[in-house]
């Protein structure tokens, strides 16, 4: 008899990852230039206030999230990095200074990944296993570079609505690709436009309805200097109210989703092996 392999654990119908990119002011510096003090001033809110409001909110909901840190932001505020770890959240890497990987050589990119990972490991006491490229702009080589030191997941490519195991180097462990979405990112809603938080929560709720009906995965991408502001933080809170009330959506850290997916792939291989033998 073929073994049944569920899509999600413990009878959950869908999964949600809350990923939060801690850019500090390095994201806007990479985008607008070091001398653009308008954006740098706005982004200062990231480590000073936004991060702390989001941590409180996540604690209130008892939800564990994944924080993708820029290396320089971690170096600037190791106390904030440690506060995130102490509350049980995952720490992943998000580039050393938020420069675009697609403009780096292969060796520069490798150096950036390792430097960020090692610095965060030293400061946080835990080694990151996940990576999100700055501006979601990796190169064709990024996943293979992630395989080398043993990264387990990446959130750069929207290959569908479920995780995808990628193995460009077949001799190494796969990297689980978790799909990001521009429409699950706070940036277009609150920076490119200024929408009322309740409308943003509504947008995400409607998406989740479909994701849940199809048994898929939703990955939010938030920034403390945006979603950590008073009104925008309510978009997240209102959205989480709905998700929790549904009672069957697995809200998990990215590393836990990646681990589940790796085990599931193994179970599927075994199940198909059994099916072939019988
Ligand atoms: Zn970023």
mmCIF file of C-alpha atoms and ligand atoms in Angstrom:
data_model
loop_
_atom_site.group_PDB
_atom_site.id
_atom_site.type_symbol
_atom_site.label_atom_id
_atom_site.label_comp_id
_atom_site.label_asym_id
_atom_site.label_seq_id
_atom_site.Cartn_x
_atom_site.Cartn_y
_atom_site.Cartn_z
ATOM 1 C CA UNK A 1 0.000 0.000 0.000
ATOM 2 C CA UNK A 2 1.323 3.463 -0.843
ATOM 3 C CA UNK A 3 2.106 5.596 2.215
ATOM 4 C CA UNK A 4 0.097 8.817 2.403
ATOM 5 C CA UNK A 5 2.408 11.841 2.647
ATOM 6 C CA UNK A 6 0.593 14.973 3.865
ATOM 7 C CA UNK A 7 1.466 18.381 2.460
ATOM 8 C CA UNK A 8 1.621 20.006 5.930
ATOM 9 C CA UNK A 9 2.161 18.543 9.413
ATOM 10 C CA UNK A 10 -0.488 17.765 12.045
ATOM 11 C CA UNK A 11 -3.480 18.186 9.771
ATOM 12 C CA UNK A 12 -2.789 21.817 8.916
ATOM 13 C CA UNK A 13 -4.371 22.928 5.651
ATOM 14 C CA UNK A 14 -1.841 25.616 4.746
ATOM 15 C CA UNK A 15 1.330 27.269 6.046
ATOM 16 C CA UNK A 16 2.368 30.834 6.793
ATOM 17 C CA UNK A 17 5.893 32.187 7.272
ATOM 18 C CA UNK A 18 6.239 35.691 8.690
ATOM 19 C CA UNK A 19 9.636 36.876 7.435
ATOM 20 C CA UNK A 20 10.967 40.219 8.562
ATOM 21 C CA UNK A 21 13.931 41.859 6.818
ATOM 22 C CA UNK A 22 16.079 43.878 9.182
ATOM 23 C CA UNK A 23 17.794 46.219 6.732
ATOM 24 C CA UNK A 24 18.631 49.013 9.188
ATOM 25 C CA UNK A 25 19.359 52.005 6.961
ATOM 26 C CA UNK A 26 21.458 49.890 4.562
ATOM 27 C CA UNK A 27 18.540 48.963 2.279
ATOM 28 C CA UNK A 28 17.636 52.567 1.514
ATOM 29 C CA UNK A 29 21.331 53.517 1.257
ATOM 30 C CA UNK A 30 21.821 50.826 -1.405
ATOM 31 C CA UNK A 31 18.700 52.049 -3.199
ATOM 32 C CA UNK A 32 18.884 55.842 -2.861
ATOM 33 C CA UNK A 33 22.554 56.539 -2.052
ATOM 34 C CA UNK A 34 24.472 57.286 1.144
ATOM 35 C CA UNK A 35 23.719 60.999 0.961
ATOM 36 C CA UNK A 36 19.935 60.608 0.822
ATOM 37 C CA UNK A 37 19.197 61.573 4.390
ATOM 38 C CA UNK A 38 15.459 61.678 3.810
ATOM 39 C CA UNK A 39 15.315 57.884 3.367
ATOM 40 C CA UNK A 40 18.109 57.171 5.821
ATOM 41 C CA UNK A 41 16.247 59.193 8.442
ATOM 42 C CA UNK A 42 13.044 57.253 7.798
ATOM 43 C CA UNK A 43 14.839 53.899 7.946
ATOM 44 C CA UNK A 44 16.510 54.740 11.276
ATOM 45 C CA UNK A 45 13.142 53.713 12.726
ATOM 46 C CA UNK A 46 14.020 50.083 11.876
ATOM 47 C CA UNK A 47 16.334 49.311 14.794
ATOM 48 C CA UNK A 48 15.237 52.118 17.115
ATOM 49 C CA UNK A 49 11.493 51.462 17.295
ATOM 50 C CA UNK A 50 9.944 49.288 14.566
ATOM 51 C CA UNK A 51 11.762 46.104 15.482
ATOM 52 C CA UNK A 52 10.700 46.391 19.115
ATOM 53 C CA UNK A 53 7.034 47.003 18.262
ATOM 54 C CA UNK A 54 7.012 43.936 16.005
ATOM 55 C CA UNK A 55 8.664 41.820 18.708
ATOM 56 C CA UNK A 56 5.962 42.846 21.172
ATOM 57 C CA UNK A 57 3.244 42.092 18.641
ATOM 58 C CA UNK A 58 4.669 38.640 17.855
ATOM 59 C CA UNK A 59 4.928 37.899 21.577
ATOM 60 C CA UNK A 60 1.281 38.912 22.059
ATOM 61 C CA UNK A 61 0.279 36.389 19.388
ATOM 62 C CA UNK A 62 2.865 33.823 20.522
ATOM 63 C CA UNK A 63 4.162 33.535 16.969
ATOM 64 C CA UNK A 64 7.722 32.693 15.961
ATOM 65 C CA UNK A 65 8.993 34.532 12.889
ATOM 66 C CA UNK A 66 12.107 34.570 10.709
ATOM 67 C CA UNK A 67 14.279 37.697 10.809
ATOM 68 C CA UNK A 68 16.595 38.187 7.823
ATOM 69 C CA UNK A 69 19.431 40.448 8.963
ATOM 70 C CA UNK A 70 21.782 42.637 7.014
ATOM 71 C CA UNK A 71 25.279 41.982 8.427
ATOM 72 C CA UNK A 72 26.072 45.641 9.135
ATOM 73 C CA UNK A 73 22.722 46.121 10.918
ATOM 74 C CA UNK A 74 23.559 43.147 13.159
ATOM 75 C CA UNK A 75 26.986 44.634 13.907
ATOM 76 C CA UNK A 76 25.389 47.997 14.680
ATOM 77 C CA UNK A 77 22.877 46.590 17.163
ATOM 78 C CA UNK A 78 23.977 43.191 18.528
ATOM 79 C CA UNK A 79 21.625 43.784 21.479
ATOM 80 C CA UNK A 80 18.655 43.847 19.098
ATOM 81 C CA UNK A 81 19.895 40.737 17.298
ATOM 82 C CA UNK A 82 20.164 38.883 20.603
ATOM 83 C CA UNK A 83 16.729 40.081 21.738
ATOM 84 C CA UNK A 84 15.247 38.473 18.602
ATOM 85 C CA UNK A 85 17.048 35.179 19.276
ATOM 86 C CA UNK A 86 16.066 35.166 22.952
ATOM 87 C CA UNK A 87 12.398 35.387 21.983
ATOM 88 C CA UNK A 88 12.667 32.216 19.917
ATOM 89 C CA UNK A 89 12.738 33.657 16.410
ATOM 90 C CA UNK A 90 14.936 32.452 13.571
ATOM 91 C CA UNK A 91 17.844 34.546 12.286
ATOM 92 C CA UNK A 92 18.708 34.337 8.580
ATOM 93 C CA UNK A 93 21.111 36.317 6.379
ATOM 94 C CA UNK A 94 20.185 39.185 4.063
ATOM 95 C CA UNK A 95 23.541 40.366 2.663
ATOM 96 C CA UNK A 96 26.409 42.219 4.317
ATOM 97 C CA UNK A 97 25.427 45.780 3.344
ATOM 98 C CA UNK A 98 22.335 45.154 1.158
ATOM 99 C CA UNK A 99 24.259 45.506 -2.111
ATOM 100 C CA UNK A 100 22.665 43.727 -5.058
ATOM 101 C CA UNK A 101 24.102 40.218 -5.629
ATOM 102 C CA UNK A 102 23.402 40.390 -9.340
ATOM 103 C CA UNK A 103 26.101 43.069 -9.624
ATOM 104 C CA UNK A 104 28.721 40.972 -7.789
ATOM 105 C CA UNK A 105 31.139 38.400 -9.127
ATOM 106 C CA UNK A 106 30.753 34.811 -7.939
ATOM 107 C CA UNK A 107 33.650 35.158 -5.480
ATOM 108 C CA UNK A 108 32.362 38.509 -4.136
ATOM 109 C CA UNK A 109 28.969 36.944 -3.597
ATOM 110 C CA UNK A 110 30.459 33.926 -1.804
ATOM 111 C CA UNK A 111 32.515 36.235 0.415
ATOM 112 C CA UNK A 112 29.429 38.359 1.208
ATOM 113 C CA UNK A 113 27.394 35.274 2.191
ATOM 114 C CA UNK A 114 30.095 33.795 4.422
ATOM 115 C CA UNK A 115 31.034 37.091 6.070
ATOM 116 C CA UNK A 116 27.390 37.840 6.912
ATOM 117 C CA UNK A 117 26.737 34.334 8.172
ATOM 118 C CA UNK A 118 29.867 34.178 10.340
ATOM 119 C CA UNK A 119 29.369 37.648 11.823
ATOM 120 C CA UNK A 120 25.755 36.896 12.726
ATOM 121 C CA UNK A 121 26.711 33.485 14.148
ATOM 122 C CA UNK A 122 29.337 35.123 16.339
ATOM 123 C CA UNK A 123 27.027 37.900 17.567
ATOM 124 C CA UNK A 124 23.835 35.846 17.924
ATOM 125 C CA UNK A 125 25.272 32.516 19.058
ATOM 126 C CA UNK A 126 23.283 30.646 16.396
ATOM 127 C CA UNK A 127 24.349 29.929 12.823
ATOM 128 C CA UNK A 128 21.857 31.066 10.171
ATOM 129 C CA UNK A 129 20.618 28.330 7.812
ATOM 130 C CA UNK A 130 18.508 30.572 5.558
ATOM 131 C CA UNK A 131 19.164 33.423 3.177
ATOM 132 C CA UNK A 132 17.185 36.095 1.358
ATOM 133 C CA UNK A 133 19.126 38.130 -1.239
ATOM 134 C CA UNK A 134 19.012 41.943 -1.019
ATOM 135 C CA UNK A 135 16.200 43.308 -3.231
ATOM 136 C CA UNK A 136 15.360 39.661 -4.134
ATOM 137 C CA UNK A 137 18.033 39.876 -6.801
ATOM 138 C CA UNK A 138 20.162 36.734 -6.705
ATOM 139 C CA UNK A 139 22.169 35.366 -9.647
ATOM 140 C CA UNK A 140 21.968 32.008 -11.376
ATOM 141 C CA UNK A 141 24.832 30.936 -9.068
ATOM 142 C CA UNK A 142 23.325 31.931 -5.706
ATOM 143 C CA UNK A 143 21.658 28.618 -4.831
ATOM 144 C CA UNK A 144 24.833 26.635 -5.601
ATOM 145 C CA UNK A 145 26.798 29.089 -3.432
ATOM 146 C CA UNK A 146 24.271 28.541 -0.640
ATOM 147 C CA UNK A 147 24.742 24.772 -0.908
ATOM 148 C CA UNK A 148 28.510 25.017 -0.274
ATOM 149 C CA UNK A 149 28.426 26.028 3.423
ATOM 150 C CA UNK A 150 25.183 24.090 4.044
ATOM 151 C CA UNK A 151 22.413 26.709 3.921
ATOM 152 C CA UNK A 152 19.037 24.951 4.052
ATOM 153 C CA UNK A 153 16.642 27.488 2.577
ATOM 154 C CA UNK A 154 16.420 30.519 0.311
ATOM 155 C CA UNK A 155 13.555 32.952 -0.285
ATOM 156 C CA UNK A 156 14.344 34.656 -3.609
ATOM 157 C CA UNK A 157 12.444 32.867 -6.362
ATOM 158 C CA UNK A 158 8.671 32.543 -6.754
ATOM 159 C CA UNK A 159 8.627 29.119 -8.420
ATOM 160 C CA UNK A 160 5.025 28.443 -7.361
ATOM 161 C CA UNK A 161 3.000 28.408 -4.152
ATOM 162 C CA UNK A 162 4.840 25.530 -2.494
ATOM 163 C CA UNK A 163 8.477 25.053 -1.478
ATOM 164 C CA UNK A 164 10.799 23.618 -4.143
ATOM 165 C CA UNK A 165 13.958 21.593 -3.399
ATOM 166 C CA UNK A 166 16.801 22.976 -5.559
ATOM 167 C CA UNK A 167 19.987 21.011 -6.112
ATOM 168 C CA UNK A 168 22.193 22.655 -8.734
ATOM 169 C CA UNK A 169 25.135 20.718 -7.246
ATOM 170 C CA UNK A 170 23.720 17.153 -7.059
ATOM 171 C CA UNK A 171 26.495 16.043 -4.671
ATOM 172 C CA UNK A 172 25.276 18.387 -1.916
ATOM 173 C CA UNK A 173 22.114 18.731 0.175
ATOM 174 C CA UNK A 174 19.270 20.583 -1.531
ATOM 175 C CA UNK A 175 18.324 24.164 -0.709
ATOM 176 C CA UNK A 176 14.591 24.557 -0.134
ATOM 177 C CA UNK A 177 13.288 27.516 -2.122
ATOM 178 C CA UNK A 178 10.419 29.270 -0.290
ATOM 179 C CA UNK A 179 8.405 31.487 -2.628
ATOM 180 C CA UNK A 180 8.353 35.237 -1.918
ATOM 181 C CA UNK A 181 5.662 37.529 -3.316
ATOM 182 C CA UNK A 182 5.687 41.210 -4.135
ATOM 183 C CA UNK A 183 2.041 41.275 -2.975
ATOM 184 C CA UNK A 184 2.915 39.869 0.450
ATOM 185 C CA UNK A 185 5.575 42.532 0.984
ATOM 186 C CA UNK A 186 4.761 45.689 2.982
ATOM 187 C CA UNK A 187 6.853 47.880 0.635
ATOM 188 C CA UNK A 188 4.394 48.300 -2.277
ATOM 189 C CA UNK A 189 1.487 48.934 0.121
ATOM 190 C CA UNK A 190 3.053 51.449 2.475
ATOM 191 C CA UNK A 191 6.034 52.969 0.613
ATOM 192 C CA UNK A 192 5.102 52.967 -3.068
ATOM 193 C CA UNK A 193 1.570 53.862 -1.953
ATOM 194 C CA UNK A 194 0.105 54.778 1.440
ATOM 195 C CA UNK A 195 -2.862 52.482 1.922
ATOM 196 C CA UNK A 196 -5.039 52.168 5.042
ATOM 197 C CA UNK A 197 -3.794 49.183 7.087
ATOM 198 C CA UNK A 198 -7.253 47.547 7.112
ATOM 199 C CA UNK A 199 -7.197 47.351 3.304
ATOM 200 C CA UNK A 200 -3.777 45.710 3.360
ATOM 201 C CA UNK A 201 -4.988 43.177 5.939
ATOM 202 C CA UNK A 202 -7.991 42.545 3.703
ATOM 203 C CA UNK A 203 -5.761 42.024 0.658
ATOM 204 C CA UNK A 204 -3.677 39.436 2.517
ATOM 205 C CA UNK A 205 -6.796 37.751 3.954
ATOM 206 C CA UNK A 206 -8.233 37.249 0.478
ATOM 207 C CA UNK A 207 -4.945 35.762 -0.711
ATOM 208 C CA UNK A 208 -4.783 33.453 2.296
ATOM 209 C CA UNK A 209 -8.288 32.152 1.555
ATOM 210 C CA UNK A 210 -7.034 30.837 -1.790
ATOM 211 C CA UNK A 211 -3.752 29.597 -0.341
ATOM 212 C CA UNK A 212 -5.677 27.670 2.325
ATOM 213 C CA UNK A 213 -8.227 26.262 -0.088
ATOM 214 C CA UNK A 214 -5.363 24.970 -2.260
ATOM 215 C CA UNK A 215 -3.202 23.759 0.657
ATOM 216 C CA UNK A 216 -0.291 26.042 -0.181
ATOM 217 C CA UNK A 217 2.257 28.317 1.525
ATOM 218 C CA UNK A 218 2.211 32.080 2.102
ATOM 219 C CA UNK A 219 5.407 33.969 3.006
ATOM 220 C CA UNK A 220 4.998 37.534 4.254
ATOM 221 C CA UNK A 221 7.940 39.927 3.859
ATOM 222 C CA UNK A 222 7.889 42.808 6.330
ATOM 223 C CA UNK A 223 10.351 45.535 7.335
ATOM 224 C CA UNK A 224 10.489 46.953 10.885
ATOM 225 C CA UNK A 225 10.784 50.560 9.646
ATOM 226 C CA UNK A 226 7.552 50.047 7.654
ATOM 227 C CA UNK A 227 5.377 47.420 9.364
ATOM 228 C CA UNK A 228 6.767 48.433 12.744
ATOM 229 C CA UNK A 229 5.078 51.843 12.419
ATOM 230 C CA UNK A 230 1.854 52.247 14.443
ATOM 231 C CA UNK A 231 -0.793 51.919 11.698
ATOM 232 C CA UNK A 232 0.976 49.393 9.468
ATOM 233 C CA UNK A 233 1.602 47.145 12.490
ATOM 234 C CA UNK A 234 -2.201 46.832 12.733
ATOM 235 C CA UNK A 235 -2.305 45.368 9.207
ATOM 236 C CA UNK A 236 -0.206 42.484 10.497
ATOM 237 C CA UNK A 237 -2.256 42.199 13.709
ATOM 238 C CA UNK A 238 -5.585 42.142 11.853
ATOM 239 C CA UNK A 239 -4.245 39.598 9.394
ATOM 240 C CA UNK A 240 -2.942 37.358 12.200
ATOM 241 C CA UNK A 241 -6.337 37.572 13.963
ATOM 242 C CA UNK A 242 -7.892 35.945 10.913
ATOM 243 C CA UNK A 243 -5.163 33.344 10.425
ATOM 244 C CA UNK A 244 -5.274 32.235 14.057
ATOM 245 C CA UNK A 245 -9.093 32.131 14.090
ATOM 246 C CA UNK A 246 -9.014 29.679 11.163
ATOM 247 C CA UNK A 247 -7.206 27.267 13.465
ATOM 248 C CA UNK A 248 -5.679 25.112 10.729
ATOM 249 C CA UNK A 249 -2.899 27.254 9.276
ATOM 250 C CA UNK A 250 0.617 26.257 10.337
ATOM 251 C CA UNK A 251 2.439 29.478 11.311
ATOM 252 C CA UNK A 252 6.089 28.527 11.335
ATOM 253 C CA UNK A 253 9.631 29.806 11.010
ATOM 254 C CA UNK A 254 11.190 29.377 7.582
ATOM 255 C CA UNK A 255 13.782 26.866 8.861
ATOM 256 C CA UNK A 256 11.000 24.674 10.286
ATOM 257 C CA UNK A 257 9.086 24.765 7.000
ATOM 258 C CA UNK A 258 12.295 23.927 5.077
ATOM 259 C CA UNK A 259 13.068 21.029 7.420
ATOM 260 C CA UNK A 260 9.531 19.687 7.067
ATOM 261 C CA UNK A 261 9.787 19.922 3.294
ATOM 262 C CA UNK A 262 13.099 18.039 3.200
ATOM 263 C CA UNK A 263 11.651 15.257 5.317
ATOM 264 C CA UNK A 264 8.526 15.194 3.196
ATOM 265 C CA UNK A 265 10.584 14.805 -0.001
ATOM 266 C CA UNK A 266 12.384 11.882 1.621
ATOM 267 C CA UNK A 267 9.049 10.302 2.638
ATOM 268 C CA UNK A 268 7.732 10.764 -0.888
ATOM 269 C CA UNK A 269 10.814 9.051 -2.331
ATOM 270 C CA UNK A 270 10.362 6.173 0.115
ATOM 271 C CA UNK A 271 6.648 5.976 -0.649
ATOM 272 C CA UNK A 272 7.301 5.814 -4.392
ATOM 273 C CA UNK A 273 10.028 3.174 -3.751
ATOM 274 C CA UNK A 274 7.492 1.063 -1.824
ATOM 275 C CA UNK A 275 4.958 1.547 -4.584
ATOM 276 C CA UNK A 276 7.469 0.344 -7.194
ATOM 277 C CA UNK A 277 8.362 -2.797 -5.180
ATOM 278 C CA UNK A 278 4.771 -3.847 -4.510
HETATM 279 ZN ZN1 LIG B 1 16.116 44.212 2.449
#
